[in-house]
XYZ file of C-alpha atoms in Angstrom:
694
model
C 137.973 85.658 112.136
C 136.147 84.230 115.119
C 133.696 86.853 116.370
C 134.423 86.313 120.041
C 138.143 86.740 119.442
C 137.454 89.845 117.400
C 135.384 91.457 120.142
C 137.987 90.442 122.691
C 140.680 92.119 120.615
C 138.632 95.301 120.520
C 138.191 95.259 124.290
C 141.928 94.871 124.702
C 142.518 97.801 122.370
C 140.182 99.961 124.440
C 142.111 99.081 127.568
C 145.352 100.108 125.878
C 143.807 103.418 124.888
C 142.754 104.040 128.491
C 146.330 103.576 129.685
C 147.782 105.797 126.979
C 145.300 108.605 127.548
C 146.531 109.221 131.091
C 150.191 109.303 130.082
C 152.159 112.550 130.312
C 153.060 112.823 126.632
C 151.632 111.753 123.259
C 152.040 108.055 122.639
C 151.182 105.718 119.789
C 149.560 102.318 119.490
C 149.391 99.919 116.546
C 145.854 98.780 115.750
C 144.776 96.077 113.277
C 142.004 97.458 111.052
C 139.920 95.619 108.464
C 139.731 97.705 105.277
C 137.393 97.197 102.346
C 138.473 98.424 98.916
C 136.830 98.259 95.519
C 139.315 97.507 92.744
C 138.905 97.426 88.975
C 141.012 95.080 86.878
C 141.125 93.825 83.314
C 140.477 90.139 82.696
C 140.098 88.006 79.603
C 136.720 86.376 78.978
C 135.349 84.306 76.109
C 132.364 85.985 74.462
C 130.673 84.217 71.539
C 133.794 82.153 70.956
C 136.234 85.089 71.014
C 138.641 86.140 73.761
C 138.019 89.721 74.788
C 139.362 91.933 77.549
C 136.761 93.345 79.953
C 136.932 95.423 83.110
C 135.457 93.898 86.277
C 134.979 95.379 89.706
C 135.374 93.354 92.876
C 135.459 93.978 96.613
C 138.690 93.196 98.462
C 138.847 93.017 102.264
C 142.204 92.985 104.001
C 143.650 93.676 107.439
C 146.207 96.450 107.794
C 148.088 97.784 110.803
C 147.486 101.459 111.529
C 149.434 103.555 114.023
C 147.221 105.819 116.136
C 148.602 108.686 118.231
C 146.717 109.675 121.366
C 147.350 113.045 123.021
C 147.858 113.119 126.753
C 145.235 114.707 128.939
C 142.007 113.617 127.222
C 140.236 111.412 124.749
C 140.999 111.745 121.086
C 138.097 112.539 118.787
C 137.250 109.957 116.164
C 138.026 110.478 112.462
C 136.336 113.546 111.018
C 136.329 112.285 107.456
C 135.819 109.093 105.521
C 138.950 107.080 104.664
C 137.699 107.077 101.065
C 134.825 109.501 100.297
C 134.170 107.754 96.984
C 133.050 104.464 98.575
C 130.091 103.868 100.896
C 130.021 100.434 102.550
C 127.321 99.065 104.791
C 126.429 95.749 106.370
C 122.962 94.311 106.743
C 121.202 90.965 106.875
C 118.814 89.465 104.345
C 119.472 88.972 100.641
C 117.352 90.352 97.835
C 114.493 88.219 96.539
C 114.363 89.523 92.974
C 115.423 92.349 90.660
C 112.214 92.097 88.645
C 110.314 95.317 89.488
C 106.996 93.640 88.744
C 107.760 91.116 91.500
C 109.617 93.234 94.080
C 107.799 93.188 97.388
C 110.488 93.109 100.076
C 112.717 95.774 101.591
C 116.024 94.258 100.496
C 115.004 94.120 96.835
C 113.310 97.506 97.114
C 116.517 99.162 98.337
C 118.363 97.957 95.255
C 115.614 99.149 92.903
C 115.379 102.526 94.664
C 118.937 103.311 93.597
C 119.148 101.637 90.189
C 115.696 102.102 88.687
C 113.180 104.947 88.673
C 109.374 105.269 88.772
C 107.189 107.901 87.143
C 106.958 109.860 90.388
C 108.775 109.594 93.693
C 108.432 110.851 97.241
C 109.078 114.472 98.060
C 112.169 113.921 100.185
C 111.152 113.032 103.718
C 107.419 113.532 103.098
C 105.618 110.191 102.520
C 102.362 111.857 101.430
C 103.451 114.191 98.590
C 105.275 113.467 95.364
C 107.702 114.932 92.837
C 108.222 113.891 89.202
C 110.901 111.367 88.249
C 110.468 109.806 84.792
C 107.279 111.823 84.389
C 107.608 115.537 83.669
C 105.086 116.518 86.323
C 102.859 114.946 88.954
C 99.243 114.603 87.718
C 96.588 116.612 89.517
C 93.101 117.888 88.807
C 94.573 121.399 88.733
C 96.952 120.649 85.834
C 94.287 118.614 84.060
C 96.205 115.333 84.179
C 93.624 113.770 86.500
C 90.113 113.767 85.086
C 87.306 115.366 87.051
C 85.689 111.998 87.715
C 88.981 110.642 89.081
C 89.069 107.773 86.581
C 91.862 108.959 84.282
C 95.525 109.725 85.130
C 97.818 110.980 82.358
C 101.614 111.166 82.643
C 103.838 113.166 80.323
C 106.976 111.043 79.901
C 110.383 112.681 80.191
C 112.439 112.756 76.990
C 116.184 112.283 76.632
C 116.457 109.575 79.298
C 118.707 106.581 78.598
C 118.670 103.186 80.275
C 121.954 101.797 81.601
C 122.116 99.293 78.751
C 121.651 101.997 76.128
C 117.924 101.988 75.334
C 115.938 105.237 75.166
C 112.955 105.758 77.463
C 109.622 105.939 75.604
C 105.982 105.968 76.653
C 105.634 102.404 75.385
C 108.232 101.271 77.964
C 106.043 102.648 80.736
C 102.879 101.029 79.398
C 104.685 97.705 78.895
C 105.988 97.773 82.481
C 102.535 98.144 84.016
C 100.795 95.825 81.539
C 103.394 93.120 82.200
C 102.984 93.489 85.954
C 99.189 93.286 85.819
C 99.216 90.264 83.506
C 102.009 88.571 85.419
C 99.862 89.123 88.520
C 102.053 87.064 90.779
C 100.242 86.417 94.085
C 103.436 87.154 96.021
C 104.010 90.549 94.422
C 102.612 94.044 94.995
C 100.410 93.860 91.899
C 97.280 93.534 94.031
C 97.765 97.212 94.875
C 97.315 98.031 91.174
C 94.840 95.346 90.141
C 92.191 96.723 92.450
C 92.108 100.365 91.237
C 93.032 99.707 87.593
C 91.063 96.539 86.892
C 88.516 96.644 89.712
C 89.451 93.168 90.922
C 88.873 92.831 94.663
C 87.780 89.235 95.105
C 90.872 87.257 94.131
C 93.076 90.321 93.525
C 94.318 88.445 90.487
C 94.242 89.111 86.752
C 92.336 85.845 86.215
C 89.382 87.006 88.306
C 87.017 87.085 85.301
C 88.079 83.653 84.010
C 86.119 80.762 85.561
C 85.302 83.027 88.514
C 88.946 83.184 89.514
C 89.371 79.424 89.758
C 92.931 79.624 88.374
C 94.230 82.437 90.572
C 97.856 81.651 91.332
C 97.664 78.470 89.222
C 99.598 79.025 85.967
C 99.308 75.406 84.852
C 95.555 75.375 85.411
C 95.159 78.657 83.539
C 97.106 77.500 80.487
C 95.370 74.111 80.436
C 91.786 75.261 80.906
C 91.240 78.878 79.819
C 90.153 79.398 76.233
C 92.140 81.512 73.782
C 89.247 83.961 73.597
C 89.159 84.401 77.375
C 92.903 84.940 77.557
C 92.979 87.510 74.758
C 90.018 89.355 76.280
C 91.850 89.747 79.601
C 94.970 91.053 77.875
C 93.029 93.528 75.741
C 91.284 94.840 78.842
C 94.672 95.482 80.428
C 95.946 97.234 77.305
C 92.865 99.445 77.287
C 93.493 100.360 80.899
C 97.137 101.412 80.367
C 97.587 103.251 77.064
C 100.805 104.680 75.586
C 101.161 107.366 72.926
C 104.795 107.535 71.799
C 104.167 110.508 69.522
C 102.736 112.573 72.371
C 105.049 110.938 74.985
C 102.118 110.200 77.274
C 100.782 107.239 79.205
C 97.191 107.209 80.443
C 95.778 104.984 83.164
C 92.026 104.401 82.891
C 90.900 103.259 86.329
C 87.966 101.001 87.088
C 86.964 103.198 90.026
C 88.067 106.416 91.702
C 91.022 105.608 93.915
C 92.451 108.282 96.181
C 95.780 106.571 96.924
C 96.586 105.805 93.250
C 99.691 108.026 93.081
C 100.938 106.455 96.288
C 100.410 103.045 94.682
C 102.801 103.620 91.756
C 105.608 105.511 93.530
C 107.381 102.560 95.282
C 109.876 100.097 93.799
C 107.228 98.079 91.924
C 106.503 101.215 89.869
C 110.058 101.205 88.456
C 110.120 101.394 84.669
C 111.571 98.686 82.425
C 113.140 98.994 78.978
C 110.663 96.929 76.950
C 113.099 95.877 74.210
C 115.747 94.879 76.746
C 113.241 92.912 78.855
C 112.059 90.975 75.806
C 115.677 90.204 74.920
C 116.051 88.657 78.379
C 113.142 86.327 77.622
C 110.354 88.294 79.328
C 106.825 88.648 77.920
C 106.896 89.789 74.281
C 103.921 92.139 74.630
C 101.524 89.916 72.661
C 98.043 89.047 73.904
C 98.585 85.556 72.522
C 101.395 84.707 74.923
C 100.891 86.448 78.272
C 99.506 83.357 79.986
C 102.904 81.678 79.608
C 104.381 84.319 81.921
C 101.605 84.365 84.501
C 102.479 84.020 88.227
C 106.101 82.901 87.715
C 107.418 83.448 91.238
C 110.701 85.253 91.716
C 112.661 82.054 91.195
C 111.332 81.691 87.650
C 111.365 85.277 86.425
C 113.688 86.080 83.549
C 114.542 89.377 85.255
C 115.209 88.139 88.804
C 119.016 88.288 88.485
C 119.445 91.168 86.005
C 118.682 94.860 86.349
C 118.615 97.694 83.831
C 117.337 101.039 85.002
C 117.664 104.770 84.453
C 118.727 105.689 87.997
C 121.826 107.392 89.408
C 123.510 104.033 90.041
C 123.885 100.924 87.946
C 124.354 97.394 89.199
C 127.972 96.324 88.937
C 127.677 92.898 90.590
C 125.547 90.743 92.850
C 126.799 87.665 94.668
C 123.873 85.798 96.287
C 124.383 85.469 100.005
C 127.291 87.935 100.037
C 126.102 91.291 98.720
C 126.094 93.665 95.788
C 128.052 96.601 94.360
C 126.638 99.703 92.660
C 128.647 102.223 90.653
C 127.657 105.743 89.613
C 125.790 106.044 86.324
C 128.091 108.340 84.335
C 125.297 109.043 81.851
C 122.641 109.912 84.402
C 120.064 112.190 82.803
C 119.563 114.516 85.755
C 121.547 117.758 85.454
C 122.958 119.976 88.172
C 119.911 122.229 87.801
C 117.423 119.356 88.218
C 117.230 118.394 91.906
C 114.980 115.468 92.729
C 113.134 117.691 95.190
C 113.721 121.241 96.341
C 117.111 121.251 98.020
C 117.664 117.600 97.112
C 120.453 115.892 95.144
C 121.157 116.757 91.507
C 123.715 115.930 88.833
C 126.196 113.098 89.225
C 126.167 111.058 92.463
C 128.559 112.375 95.099
C 129.588 108.812 96.040
C 131.001 106.721 93.225
C 130.589 103.214 94.640
C 128.069 101.628 97.009
C 129.042 98.307 98.596
C 126.434 96.235 100.395
C 127.818 93.359 102.437
C 125.412 90.743 103.732
C 126.389 89.760 107.264
C 123.814 87.953 109.386
C 125.893 87.858 112.582
C 125.500 90.975 114.729
C 128.931 90.745 116.340
C 130.668 91.014 112.986
C 128.593 94.011 111.945
C 129.202 95.634 115.320
C 132.980 95.178 115.156
C 133.135 96.679 111.654
C 131.047 99.664 112.734
C 133.268 100.260 115.773
C 136.428 100.074 113.700
C 135.160 102.572 111.127
C 135.395 99.997 108.333
C 131.830 100.669 107.230
C 129.609 103.721 107.059
C 126.464 102.106 108.419
C 125.176 98.796 109.782
C 121.809 97.275 110.583
C 121.423 97.471 114.373
C 118.519 95.425 115.785
C 116.617 96.938 118.676
C 118.027 94.426 121.128
C 121.581 95.506 120.264
C 121.125 99.277 120.454
C 122.577 99.546 123.994
C 125.876 98.197 122.643
C 125.953 100.667 119.764
C 124.892 103.540 122.041
C 128.234 103.334 123.859
C 129.970 104.688 120.750
C 127.540 107.465 119.857
C 129.099 110.922 119.792
C 126.061 112.898 118.683
C 122.299 112.542 118.650
C 120.250 113.854 115.734
C 116.608 114.793 115.240
C 115.232 113.555 111.923
C 112.491 116.208 111.993
C 114.887 119.149 112.086
C 118.088 117.549 110.823
C 119.920 119.090 113.779
C 122.469 117.203 115.873
C 123.744 117.699 119.413
C 126.916 116.283 120.994
C 126.548 113.418 123.419
C 127.651 115.069 126.692
C 128.847 111.735 128.053
C 130.906 110.848 124.965
C 131.313 113.864 122.645
C 134.147 112.212 120.719
C 132.236 109.021 120.004
C 132.620 107.998 116.332
C 128.956 107.309 115.621
C 125.907 109.438 114.940
C 122.496 108.215 116.063
C 119.164 109.181 114.556
C 116.666 108.002 117.155
C 112.924 107.778 117.686
C 112.268 107.095 114.003
C 108.546 106.247 113.781
C 108.145 102.908 112.080
C 105.339 102.129 109.694
C 106.010 98.452 110.181
C 105.354 95.792 112.772
C 106.371 92.213 113.456
C 103.577 89.780 114.300
C 103.283 86.036 114.759
C 101.177 84.215 112.167
C 99.498 80.815 112.479
C 98.816 78.738 109.364
C 95.361 77.131 109.339
C 96.256 74.399 106.830
C 99.950 73.581 106.461
C 101.106 71.575 103.465
C 101.283 67.899 104.382
C 104.864 67.693 103.103
C 105.972 70.438 105.476
C 109.228 69.697 107.335
C 108.106 71.945 110.207
C 105.233 69.910 111.730
C 107.125 66.845 112.927
C 105.161 63.636 112.544
C 102.076 65.453 111.249
C 99.992 63.832 113.971
C 98.859 64.558 117.535
C 101.212 61.945 118.947
C 103.483 64.193 120.990
C 106.020 64.384 118.183
C 104.228 66.756 115.838
C 100.936 68.445 114.969
C 98.349 67.822 112.248
C 98.461 70.253 109.290
C 95.264 71.968 110.491
C 96.357 72.345 114.119
C 95.687 76.096 114.187
C 92.210 75.795 112.699
C 91.065 75.250 116.305
C 90.217 78.659 117.791
C 91.105 77.454 121.295
C 94.683 76.850 120.130
C 94.853 80.287 118.545
C 93.498 82.023 121.629
C 95.945 80.050 123.781
C 98.880 81.311 121.746
C 97.676 84.884 122.230
C 97.398 84.392 126.001
C 100.766 82.626 126.230
C 102.749 85.436 124.643
C 104.518 87.836 127.031
C 104.053 91.194 125.321
C 105.934 93.262 127.889
C 108.919 90.916 127.746
C 108.961 91.299 123.977
C 108.936 95.105 124.213
C 111.705 95.023 126.829
C 113.947 92.354 125.319
C 113.342 92.623 121.574
C 112.453 96.292 121.242
C 114.766 97.739 123.868
C 111.719 99.061 125.730
C 110.685 101.173 122.744
C 107.529 99.398 121.583
C 103.858 100.286 121.866
C 101.255 97.532 121.627
C 98.675 97.497 118.834
C 95.276 95.822 119.148
C 94.735 94.878 115.517
C 96.101 95.298 111.999
C 95.976 99.122 111.938
C 98.906 101.001 113.508
C 98.604 103.787 116.065
C 97.742 107.350 115.015
C 96.107 106.168 111.794
C 92.462 106.477 110.809
C 90.573 103.441 112.093
C 92.765 102.570 115.056
C 90.603 102.199 118.162
C 92.639 102.998 121.302
C 89.833 101.491 123.393
C 89.666 98.253 121.435
C 90.286 94.917 123.194
C 93.644 93.160 123.196
C 94.946 89.930 124.647
C 97.002 90.152 127.821
C 99.579 87.643 129.020
C 97.683 85.052 131.071
C 99.289 81.630 131.384
C 96.310 80.194 133.263
C 93.989 81.240 130.430
C 96.482 79.784 127.954
C 96.461 76.440 129.764
C 92.658 76.437 129.967
C 92.293 77.089 126.226
C 94.688 74.266 125.383
C 92.743 71.911 127.660
C 89.633 72.615 125.560
C 91.371 72.301 122.187
C 91.319 69.186 120.054
C 88.840 67.321 122.219
C 90.905 67.779 125.380
C 93.796 65.500 124.397
C 96.615 68.051 124.358
C 97.604 67.974 128.066
C 98.201 64.221 127.770
C 99.711 63.975 124.267
C 101.410 67.332 123.992
C 102.549 68.691 120.636
C 105.686 69.689 118.768
C 106.040 72.214 115.948
C 108.509 74.801 114.703
C 108.274 78.579 114.613
C 110.402 80.249 111.927
C 112.148 83.598 111.683
C 114.544 85.041 109.125
C 118.178 84.478 110.065
C 119.799 87.484 111.685
C 116.558 89.039 112.904
C 117.061 88.878 116.663
C 113.697 90.511 117.452
C 111.752 87.794 115.660
C 113.949 85.096 117.168
C 113.138 86.561 120.591
C 109.410 86.342 119.865
C 109.818 82.622 119.254
C 111.851 82.154 122.422
C 109.191 83.878 124.530
C 106.434 81.626 123.242
C 108.644 78.559 123.561
C 109.455 79.263 127.219
C 105.892 80.066 128.284
C 104.370 76.989 126.666
C 107.026 74.765 128.215
C 106.345 76.312 131.646
C 102.706 75.217 131.369
C 103.428 71.700 130.219
C 106.815 70.218 129.206
C 104.948 68.282 126.517
C 104.141 71.579 124.754
C 107.243 71.800 122.556
C 108.081 74.672 120.212
C 111.341 74.643 118.284
C 112.797 77.840 116.841
C 114.316 77.684 113.352
C 116.147 80.454 111.512
C 115.811 80.471 107.728
C 117.791 82.486 105.145
C 115.619 85.289 103.782
C 114.817 83.731 100.356
C 113.968 80.384 101.999
C 111.956 82.155 104.690
C 109.884 83.986 102.071
C 109.268 80.959 99.891
C 108.336 78.726 102.821
C 105.893 81.306 104.168
C 104.385 81.923 100.743
C 103.910 78.192 100.240
C 102.135 77.895 103.637
C 104.747 75.385 104.763
C 105.434 76.842 108.216
C 102.817 76.334 110.981
C 103.901 79.437 112.902
C 106.144 82.243 111.691
C 107.319 85.625 112.953
C 107.166 88.076 110.101
C 106.646 91.763 109.550
C 104.624 94.145 107.431
C 106.030 97.401 106.112
C 103.254 99.549 104.743
C 103.154 100.163 101.008
C 101.029 103.298 101.185
C 100.097 105.345 104.232
C 96.433 104.369 104.450
C 94.491 101.933 106.699
C 93.468 99.934 103.640
C 97.094 98.956 103.235
C 97.020 97.339 106.682
C 93.619 95.690 106.880
C 93.713 94.233 103.355
C 96.915 92.144 103.653
C 96.195 91.063 107.224
C 92.646 89.845 106.647
C 92.010 89.031 102.979
C 95.279 89.489 101.086
C 98.943 88.586 101.575
C 98.928 87.094 105.072
C 95.428 85.696 104.778
C 96.598 83.695 101.773
C 99.772 82.475 103.428
C 97.825 81.488 106.537
C 95.260 79.643 104.415
C 92.330 81.378 106.112
C 89.085 79.484 105.404
C 86.468 81.038 103.133
C 83.984 81.684 105.936
C 86.510 83.929 107.663
C 87.572 85.574 104.417
C 83.967 86.442 103.596
C 83.495 88.274 106.895
C 86.632 90.328 106.446
C 86.081 90.997 102.731
C 82.790 92.772 103.360
C 84.421 95.128 105.852
C 87.593 95.724 103.832
C 85.620 96.678 100.719
C 83.275 98.925 102.660
C 86.191 100.752 104.236
C 88.078 101.575 101.028
C 84.969 102.537 99.053
C 83.712 105.002 101.669
C 84.885 108.605 101.381
C 83.616 109.885 104.735
C 86.398 109.533 107.375
C 83.970 109.109 110.267
C 82.178 106.297 108.469
C 85.480 104.647 107.541
C 86.553 104.811 111.168
C 83.510 102.902 112.402
C 83.973 100.239 109.728
C 87.572 99.722 110.765
C 86.597 99.616 114.449
C 84.267 96.728 113.596
C 86.949 95.002 111.538
C 89.519 95.158 114.333
C 86.996 93.746 116.823
C 86.417 90.794 114.483
C 90.180 90.343 114.124
C 90.490 90.094 117.904
C 87.574 87.701 118.302
C 88.857 85.257 115.676
C 92.443 85.429 117.039
C 93.913 84.720 113.625
C 97.304 86.211 114.553
C 99.333 87.270 117.584
C 99.499 91.052 117.219
C 102.671 92.430 118.770
C 103.899 96.015 119.150
C 104.832 98.864 116.886
C 108.347 100.104 117.515
C 110.540 103.062 116.801
C 113.651 102.790 114.711
C 117.203 104.103 115.004
C 119.993 104.594 112.506
C 123.670 104.441 113.423
C 126.194 105.864 110.980
C 129.715 107.243 110.974
C 129.810 110.978 111.625
C 131.395 111.601 108.234
C 128.160 110.582 106.459
C 126.256 113.638 105.197
C 122.720 114.437 104.022
C 120.860 111.346 105.206
C 117.123 111.926 105.633
C 114.253 109.819 106.909
C 111.157 108.901 104.949
C 109.331 106.069 106.751
C 107.779 104.670 103.567
C 111.007 104.455 101.536
C 112.756 101.092 101.218
C 116.243 101.438 102.620
C 118.618 104.316 101.879
C 118.555 106.545 98.812
C 122.324 106.736 98.323
C 122.061 109.420 95.652
C 121.206 111.929 98.394
C 124.332 111.134 100.446
C 127.904 112.335 100.448
C 130.925 111.550 102.624
C 133.070 114.185 104.276
C 136.776 113.904 103.495
C 139.537 113.881 106.097
């Protein structure tokens, strides 16, 4: 249905309600409502040449007419219970990138893994700094002897009696295989760099090939296979196997670190620490565990992984279906190992999931998500900051995530929605400039300074980079994209974290300075020739689209020959284009992996974004010295000064446009129960939720 017509229909319905409310006696009105149901049916499929009957689950959406009675004399309260407490449906934007836990490094994929797979340890409810056991029996510590006194050895006792969804039994060797595969796979676009550094000690290329030809083949699987000797390859594999050791008889796995690493537990708790069934993975075509073959599975990219489209975990939900571009369905794991007396954390969920089916529907268009949320067709929807004022009109109660307590909205106590506001975000959107774009990029026009494009190395000129920083309207971004709820940052590190310097310099909006910098760039030719390039954002992300529009408008106001085009890309395309350094300018965001300044300065200056921006070696060398000094220093005061220096360098080199850290908000139907907020967790942990009945 056309979105504008749909919203118009809703407005008409509201007008009808207003008339009925003031009537002298109860009256009724017929309302069209879109309803989503999950149905199971038996179909015949051909398996190995034989016709067999199998049960399949699919999502059916239909429009029904409901009759609503409104009492005279006041507004009617919204529904107090879910239409079907066994089904939780939500709408969001952005598809998953992969189901391979060794490659997962985005929120969409992480949400799926959070509910289907399990790590050794997990977060202690809403606390992002402490942990509880999951597939491990207990969390290692120096007190229980599972962390050695020198901090170099971590031992995990593996839980017994746990079964994977496909029938395999969890063993210590599955855990060791999972981490060994991830380290050897060492994909440059995965989270493995977080493990390679503490486990292997690699902090130059952050790649498993660092000791082969001085890292010359990092991220180059063809070069590695063609040039590395068999002896070199086996030696790397054996070093990995010595670092992660399984003992099936004792049901233990021991990690032997290359150096003491305080945030190690935090590094294995997220989605990329989810445990695979080794035998099942090998059956899917994944690495066979041999040191003679690992190089054939090195740096595959999510598009080439054997496990990208299949998932087999031990979690409370199992994957029923995934339709790329449309969404996925989870169903309760009837054989979940956790008993009623085994809560995940004190007071947390235990036993079988309270909600039987989770339906994720991928809807990029805000109007459609908004209409479904208003109508009560879904439990929750992604609400961008710019659209919160619209959703706020339907909020009936406000809740405090710190206390879990809710208060009625005095202006609309019968509103159907609940709002959890002021959620501190450990993420930030910034604008990144690529120093050397691939020559075959479709986003740089002609590829020349002829007014119809830019050369691939356009942003290697520091005057251009400084100009972009001066041309951005930061206050407009906070007002328009963040609903006035943003606070500017002056470097990679977020506020209230060790190493953030509140007195550090930051660029201010100054169009005259922007024009002056562009006059100096590229030998002074830009005012006469102009330029044209594209800035990309992921489709559906209005905040990032707004960032592009702000820069576009300000550059055009200086000189109509300064042309910036805004292009929205589907999430998988967005990721792959950014990773391949194909986009000259891109609005993207970082969600911290672990709550430590190292997890901000590393990706922004020498790791993930530095690689995608193609930062030159001379810049990388300056940042590398400071990044290494910061993580290796135990004294907080000393670390702080190192990070102050790093953020000053970041400002001076103007390698990115640093925007503002925002606060989040969650809107849900008031029949949703037990949601909690942990800022480091990817998405919602549906196992903790339940739905109130009518």
